[in-house]
């Protein structure tokens, strides 16, 4: 049997032989693209080539790309595990032509690869082409049809509609007609009965699409219209796991060697047996085998689970997996992290980033699992309650294989409030609630949930929705050159602009022909500054990148957008940022020297005020370590090391020992920042000081934990460090002044603390004496009510604790007794009620009940406690006498 590894290799070799350059997969987590959280197709990393924002280095490439389809336009999550051919994360094999070959070659090669290299049975293949769309004014794709006719009999070429045969990446962006290849994997007996042609694109689990050839010709604009792209391209995507399944002759992706290892490991851990069926237990096996890949590869690419955005997507996938093993494999401890070593090893040759960070990823996964398992049980109980309230018999917390038979109750709803409570209090992502609901034949009131969700969002922050208009293009095919490494001012032109609206405010985004403004990336914030048009200055408030497009943010447009413009960076701010960026490199190297080579960057923020550096490390960084790190960095500053920046090939850089970041996309040529080749070499696109001496001084402000296995250091350097020191001195000066300028400040503070302690003790002992006197006075006042000894008094004490203690001490009474004490403490009512055990037993009185039913109202407050001793507090201290009378009456 051909292994999956060999199948992948053959794909790449085939396209290499057709003149394609093989490139690495882009990270699965997308940066610098507001329309995508994750890579959802092989073409994402090439988007700029299609849009004409960047020149491709070579016109033909091929690769295998890690994709995730769990959010946005392509979301397959609910199918995953339930069916046998949709995954959350999957590999997309692809070949591309950037304005080079078109339909004829793409079609001929896909046929050649499938039938001659992989030797698929031609009688099991069908292809589809776009039938056209009147509304969009698009004709049928007869060109593709004619090309196919050269290879496959006409009755196997089917026309498909816009949904299946017009591919779009998202709501806007590159798109075009496509041609799919489907395989009929049914046994011959079934094929004889039903013509495979009728099952194409009909969700039949054995008649599946494996490859899509997209002919990229259009750009979908915001108003939904289609604009032609500058050039025609080919973008293909073949599902690797599906291809393997077809070649290996299996009826499910999970029966291929891509997944059987994980499934066997899960069997060993849980003691259960996987069978390829529709039972919930089977689904659970598939869910785990699938989800562990999505979870571990996204974490390895630098995205930690969190409560928002991409991090929340990962958290949702992980929680869905936990729920499946907990409920259907009856496994109640963290399981996923145990599968990591196997996955890491399996993919070491293709995506080595996982194995390189195996311990770190395992730790993050395990802690996430533990945290969710702690609330899962409570949440499942709560769901059971909700479900039984709807009238259906709940089994959300079922812990053995449940049957999938339908229940009688239909049409009932889990309302939005309940779904939101599950989300907010128990951490149940909505898709988990939806899943459990559907297992019980219920639906979730999604609209109601959305309303609750929106209300919460509004409570926490104003809506952040951004409304972006289409670009107004002044100059076609302009590729911005970034000149900000060498100059902070340049004469240039606006090449395009657009209007955006956020939080009800209008703003503008401008793209320049050449820009000195550094666009936010690699943790370094974007530049600000000025755009001087003929006699008119426009302020640049930020600069960001969208893929490779440099965008200047402004609050207005100039009168004459066509005028030449002088773009000038705010230089003082830039140099403060640069100091922090260079300090970050010195810090990174120091961390690896002091803590160990396991330290890897997990995030950073560099701005004019400070730097923030997140890194993998499993323990708190001790004070001694922090001091050592700080000293090392300051030593490197004093050595005034020149900062050397070079461009070289990636391989050369890695050979030099450069630190590359996980989840970062690097081209063939990389920029390397060197501060002493024996100390710090990093791949970095940021801007830096000329020599480390410019930093002046480095000071760590704070060390903390951000997530499982990730620590954070916040620090300052340059002018910000000077400011920090001045502030500290000022604090000390003010403290001295408050203490009347003592000779030794610390001694004076110690004395003050000791004195205050002394006074506190004295006060406590005085109060104790006072309470003893008071207690004796009260014992003198015992009266008898209905055969019960009774003490009731409004007393003067200084604290609620004192009142309670005083009341408690009255326990020295014998036989049946009751006491009620009330006090006005700082204008508020405090009450304590004491009952003898005998009284509780014989008369059925209870102190908390008395408070709740008879006292709370009088003092406008409430309280509670033990049956024999309870206390209460309230706003109204004017009825204390009435409280005493009331309790007396109850006897
Ligand atoms: P389907 O209709 O089966 O969901 P699709 O139309 O969404 O497929 P494309 O967007 O054209 O698929 O993606 C190209 C190829 O990627 C498909 O032909 C298929 O082989 C594969 N693919 C798509 N989605 C998934 C998924 N969720 N899991 C595994 N493979 C997938
Ligand atoms: Mg799909």
mmCIF file of C-alpha atoms and ligand atoms in Angstrom, residues 69 74 76 86, ligand 2:
data_model
loop_
_atom_site.group_PDB
_atom_site.id
_atom_site.type_symbol
_atom_site.label_atom_id
_atom_site.label_comp_id
_atom_site.label_asym_id
_atom_site.label_seq_id
_atom_site.Cartn_x
_atom_site.Cartn_y
_atom_site.Cartn_z
ATOM 1 C CA UNK A 69 -12.183 25.403 8.191
ATOM 2 C CA UNK A 74 -15.835 27.922 5.157
ATOM 3 C CA UNK A 76 -17.195 22.459 8.454
ATOM 4 C CA UNK A 86 -14.612 16.678 6.354
HETATM 5 MG MG1 LIG B 2 -16.895 22.752 1.841
#
